[in-house]
Short mmCIF file of C-alpha atoms in Angstrom, two decimals:
data_model
loop_
_atom_site.label_atom_id
_atom_site.label_comp_id
_atom_site.label_asym_id
_atom_site.label_seq_id
_atom_site.Cartn_x
_atom_site.Cartn_y
_atom_site.Cartn_z
CA MET A 1 -9.06 -3.96 13.31
CA THR A 2 -10.42 -0.46 13.31
CA THR A 3 -11.22 -0.36 9.59
CA THR A 4 -12.74 -3.54 8.25
CA ALA A 5 -14.69 -4.15 5.07
CA ILE A 6 -16.18 -7.64 5.20
CA THR A 7 -17.50 -8.82 1.86
CA ARG A 8 -18.54 -12.30 0.85
CA VAL A 9 -17.15 -12.91 -2.57
CA ASP A 10 -16.65 -16.26 -4.27
CA PRO A 11 -17.65 -19.74 -3.12
CA LYS A 12 -14.38 -21.05 -4.60
CA ALA A 13 -11.62 -18.93 -3.12
CA GLU A 14 -8.77 -20.31 -5.20
CA VAL A 15 -8.56 -20.82 -8.94
CA ALA A 16 -10.57 -23.87 -9.95
CA ARG A 17 -9.86 -23.76 -13.66
CA ALA A 18 -7.30 -21.96 -15.76
CA PRO A 19 -8.07 -19.79 -18.76
CA ALA A 20 -8.08 -21.31 -22.18
CA THR A 21 -4.85 -21.20 -24.16
CA PRO A 22 -4.75 -17.78 -25.81
CA SER A 23 -4.55 -17.30 -29.55
CA ALA A 24 -1.60 -15.46 -31.02
CA GLY A 25 -1.65 -11.86 -29.88
CA GLU A 26 -4.58 -12.41 -27.50
CA TYR A 27 -4.86 -12.69 -23.73
CA ALA A 28 -6.92 -15.44 -22.12
CA PHE A 29 -9.08 -14.65 -19.10
CA SER A 30 -10.27 -17.17 -16.51
CA PRO A 31 -14.02 -17.62 -15.92
CA LEU A 32 -13.18 -16.81 -12.29
CA LEU A 33 -12.61 -13.22 -13.33
CA PHE A 34 -16.28 -12.69 -12.55
CA THR A 35 -16.07 -8.98 -13.24
CA LEU A 36 -15.53 -10.00 -16.88
CA SER A 37 -17.23 -13.39 -17.23
CA GLN A 38 -20.36 -12.72 -15.13
CA PRO A 39 -20.59 -8.94 -14.69
CA HIS A 40 -24.20 -9.11 -13.53
CA GLY A 41 -23.70 -11.97 -11.06
CA ASP A 42 -23.54 -11.87 -7.27
CA GLN A 43 -19.77 -12.42 -7.20
CA ALA A 44 -19.10 -9.46 -9.49
CA GLU A 45 -21.44 -7.33 -7.40
CA ALA A 46 -19.52 -8.29 -4.26
CA ILE A 47 -16.27 -7.22 -5.95
CA ARG A 48 -17.89 -3.94 -6.92
CA ALA A 49 -18.81 -3.43 -3.25
CA VAL A 50 -15.12 -3.81 -2.39
CA ARG A 51 -14.29 -1.38 -5.20
CA THR A 52 -16.74 1.18 -3.81
CA TYR A 53 -15.14 0.89 -0.38
CA VAL A 54 -11.62 1.22 -1.80
CA MET A 55 -12.63 4.19 -3.94
CA ALA A 56 -14.26 6.00 -1.02
CA GLN A 57 -11.65 5.21 1.61
CA HIS A 58 -8.54 5.21 -0.54
CA VAL A 59 -8.57 6.50 -4.12
CA ASP A 60 -10.84 9.50 -3.49
CA ARG A 61 -8.38 10.60 -0.81
CA GLY A 62 -5.53 10.67 -3.29
CA ARG A 63 -4.05 7.28 -2.41
CA ARG A 64 -3.13 5.31 -5.46
CA ALA A 65 -1.55 2.00 -4.44
CA LEU A 66 -2.66 -1.10 -2.59
CA ALA A 67 -0.97 -4.38 -1.63
CA VAL A 68 -3.41 -7.29 -1.38
CA CYS A 69 -2.23 -9.62 1.40
CA ALA A 70 -3.32 -12.84 3.10
CA PRO A 71 -2.23 -14.61 6.29
CA SER A 72 -2.01 -17.96 4.50
CA LYS A 73 -2.43 -19.54 1.08
CA GLY A 74 -5.68 -20.83 -0.32
CA VAL A 75 -7.94 -17.96 0.76
CA GLY A 76 -8.26 -16.18 -2.61
CA CYS A 77 -5.74 -13.35 -2.42
CA THR A 78 -4.95 -13.48 -6.15
CA PHE A 79 -8.65 -13.87 -6.95
CA VAL A 80 -9.47 -10.65 -5.10
CA ALA A 81 -6.51 -8.72 -6.50
CA ALA A 82 -7.28 -9.67 -10.12
CA ASN A 83 -11.02 -9.06 -9.91
CA LEU A 84 -10.56 -5.77 -8.06
CA ALA A 85 -8.09 -4.55 -10.69
CA VAL A 86 -10.54 -5.38 -13.48
CA ALA A 87 -13.37 -3.68 -11.59
CA MET A 88 -11.28 -0.53 -11.18
CA ALA A 89 -10.43 -0.50 -14.89
CA GLN A 90 -14.11 -0.90 -15.79
CA ILE A 91 -14.94 2.50 -14.29
CA GLY A 92 -12.14 4.25 -16.15
CA VAL A 93 -9.43 4.06 -13.48
CA LYS A 94 -6.13 3.49 -15.28
CA THR A 95 -4.91 0.45 -13.34
CA VAL A 96 -1.78 -1.67 -13.29
CA LEU A 97 -1.98 -5.12 -11.68
CA ILE A 98 1.37 -6.50 -10.50
CA ASP A 99 2.00 -10.13 -9.61
CA GLY A 100 4.28 -9.67 -6.62
CA ASP A 101 4.47 -13.35 -5.71
CA LEU A 102 7.91 -14.35 -6.95
CA HIS A 103 7.70 -17.62 -5.01
CA ASN A 104 4.58 -19.25 -6.44
CA SER A 105 2.93 -17.01 -8.98
CA GLY A 106 -0.79 -17.52 -9.54
CA MET A 107 -1.76 -14.60 -11.78
CA GLY A 108 -1.29 -16.63 -14.96
CA ALA A 109 -4.26 -18.76 -13.95
CA PHE A 110 -6.47 -15.66 -14.20
CA ILE A 111 -4.84 -13.77 -17.06
CA ARG A 112 -2.62 -15.66 -19.46
CA PRO A 113 -0.48 -13.75 -21.97
CA PRO A 114 -0.13 -14.95 -25.57
CA ALA A 115 3.61 -15.47 -25.00
CA PRO A 116 5.91 -15.71 -21.94
CA ARG A 117 6.72 -12.36 -20.35
CA GLY A 118 9.75 -11.20 -18.40
CA GLY A 119 7.69 -9.45 -15.76
CA LEU A 120 8.66 -8.37 -12.26
CA SER A 121 11.60 -10.71 -11.74
CA SER A 122 13.28 -9.59 -14.98
CA CYS A 123 12.55 -5.95 -14.23
CA LEU A 124 14.19 -6.11 -10.81
CA SER A 125 17.14 -8.10 -12.18
CA SER A 126 17.78 -5.62 -15.01
CA PRO A 127 18.78 -2.31 -13.42
CA ASN A 128 19.14 -0.44 -16.72
CA ALA A 129 16.04 -1.64 -18.56
CA PRO A 130 13.06 0.74 -18.85
CA PHE A 131 10.23 -0.27 -16.53
CA GLY A 132 7.70 -0.19 -19.35
CA GLU A 133 9.46 -3.03 -21.15
CA HIS A 134 8.24 -5.41 -18.44
CA ILE A 135 4.60 -4.28 -18.35
CA ASP A 136 1.85 -5.57 -20.64
CA PHE A 137 -0.10 -2.44 -21.46
CA GLU A 138 -3.83 -2.42 -22.23
CA VAL A 139 -4.44 -6.10 -21.54
CA ALA A 140 -8.02 -4.89 -21.27
CA PRO A 141 -9.35 -1.32 -21.47
CA ASN A 142 -7.60 0.72 -18.73
CA LEU A 143 -5.88 -2.42 -17.39
CA SER A 144 -2.16 -3.19 -17.64
CA VAL A 145 -0.44 -6.18 -16.05
CA MET A 146 3.08 -6.91 -14.84
CA PHE A 147 3.41 -10.67 -14.53
CA ALA A 148 5.78 -12.26 -12.02
CA GLY A 149 8.15 -13.46 -14.72
CA ASP A 150 10.67 -16.26 -14.52
CA HIS A 151 11.43 -18.05 -11.27
CA VAL A 152 14.29 -16.55 -9.29
CA ASN A 153 16.21 -17.84 -6.28
CA ASN A 154 16.41 -14.49 -4.49
CA PRO A 155 12.95 -12.89 -4.47
CA ARG A 156 13.39 -11.30 -1.04
CA GLU A 157 16.64 -9.67 -2.07
CA LEU A 158 15.13 -8.31 -5.29
CA LEU A 159 12.17 -6.77 -3.48
CA ALA A 160 14.53 -5.19 -0.95
CA THR A 161 16.41 -3.24 -3.63
CA ASP A 162 16.00 0.42 -4.47
CA ARG A 163 14.94 -0.74 -7.94
CA PHE A 164 11.65 -2.03 -6.51
CA GLN A 165 10.99 1.32 -4.85
CA MET A 166 11.75 3.04 -8.16
CA LEU A 167 9.37 0.71 -9.98
CA MET A 168 6.55 1.54 -7.58
CA ASP A 169 7.29 5.26 -7.99
CA PHE A 170 7.05 4.79 -11.77
CA CYS A 171 3.68 3.03 -11.45
CA LEU A 172 2.34 5.74 -9.16
CA ARG A 173 3.28 8.37 -11.73
CA ASP A 174 1.93 6.55 -14.77
CA PHE A 175 -1.22 4.90 -13.43
CA ASP A 176 -4.23 5.99 -11.41
CA MET A 177 -4.16 2.80 -9.34
CA THR A 178 -1.47 0.19 -8.62
CA ILE A 179 -2.61 -3.14 -7.17
CA VAL A 180 0.01 -5.70 -6.12
CA ASP A 181 -0.80 -9.33 -5.37
CA THR A 182 1.51 -10.70 -2.66
CA PRO A 183 2.55 -14.14 -1.37
CA PRO A 184 0.96 -15.47 1.84
CA ALA A 185 2.40 -13.99 5.01
CA ASN A 186 2.99 -17.34 6.72
CA SER A 187 5.39 -18.46 4.00
CA SER A 188 7.20 -15.20 3.20
CA SER A 189 7.78 -11.73 4.55
CA ASP A 190 7.46 -10.27 1.04
CA CYS A 191 3.93 -9.00 1.63
CA ARG A 192 5.27 -6.86 4.47
CA ARG A 193 8.02 -5.41 2.31
CA ILE A 194 5.60 -4.64 -0.54
CA SER A 195 3.06 -3.11 1.85
CA THR A 196 5.74 -0.92 3.41
CA VAL A 197 6.77 0.45 0.02
CA LEU A 198 3.19 1.08 -1.11
CA GLY A 199 2.06 2.31 2.29
CA TYR A 200 -1.36 0.61 2.17
CA SER A 201 -2.69 -2.92 2.23
CA LEU A 202 -5.91 -4.91 2.05
CA ILE A 203 -6.13 -8.24 3.89
CA VAL A 204 -7.98 -11.23 2.41
CA ALA A 205 -9.33 -13.90 4.75
CA GLY A 206 -11.10 -17.19 4.00
CA SER A 207 -14.36 -17.69 5.90
CA ALA A 208 -13.58 -21.34 6.67
CA ARG A 209 -9.79 -21.18 6.42
CA THR A 210 -8.49 -18.17 8.31
CA TYR A 211 -8.27 -17.68 12.07
CA ILE A 212 -9.20 -14.26 13.39
CA ASN A 213 -5.96 -14.13 15.37
CA ASP A 214 -3.98 -14.67 12.16
CA VAL A 215 -5.68 -11.65 10.60
CA LYS A 216 -5.00 -9.58 13.71
CA THR A 217 -1.35 -10.68 13.77
CA LEU A 218 -0.84 -9.79 10.10
CA ALA A 219 -2.55 -6.42 10.57
CA GLU A 220 -0.31 -5.64 13.55
CA GLN A 221 2.80 -6.64 11.58
CA LEU A 222 1.82 -4.43 8.66
CA ARG A 223 1.15 -1.47 10.93
CA THR A 224 4.47 -2.04 12.67
CA ASP A 225 6.06 -1.81 9.23
CA HIS A 226 4.30 1.55 8.74
CA ALA A 227 1.66 0.30 6.29
CA LYS A 228 -1.96 1.32 6.77
CA VAL A 229 -4.45 -1.56 6.67
CA LEU A 230 -7.43 -0.40 4.65
CA GLY A 231 -9.65 -3.29 5.69
CA THR A 232 -10.38 -7.00 5.36
CA VAL A 233 -12.19 -8.87 2.62
CA LEU A 234 -13.86 -12.08 3.80
CA ASN A 235 -13.75 -14.54 0.91
CA TRP A 236 -16.49 -17.15 1.31
CA ALA A 237 -14.57 -20.36 0.68
#
């Protein structure tokens, strides 16, 4: 890869414990959101290093969307997406975090809403509903979240619709930064579709779980689909 940002992040790549059950009207945040739970720790500092790279190579150049992808499951893709979104919001970047994994959503293990939300699946299945109805605004200062929503049997078809493109256009207009968590590439082509629509992607690899050739293959696939690969985050699993 010609542009690679290698950053050692969290010794536990996947979610080890879920957030507490939220009180009425409150959101619950996992301790693994280190940018919130341990802002002065090494893990949060590693995320901030990724943020600095993304700001310098992406946001400062006027680019405002990023798909976070992984070659396989279990390497911390959702962990990176959630922590990076929080880190962006903490410096005043108006950010929306979208759970784009309609197969096996994991965002609820990091941020749990006080009540079930319709989210992305409902938004894409409801062509006449305003996009904002499916977004949780100001979950934290400068941070909004669109959860995956209810399970659907046709996630690929929903992401292939013009409605998804329109949703991304809406997010680009209304937010400074749009970050989309995607399902693993070896189980679904959805990450390629999402990356194509956004135009940019960040690859997450696990230090003891991901083969270099798998990262190279995914990067080549994304470039073939006309998405620019911003770099790679090495998650120390």
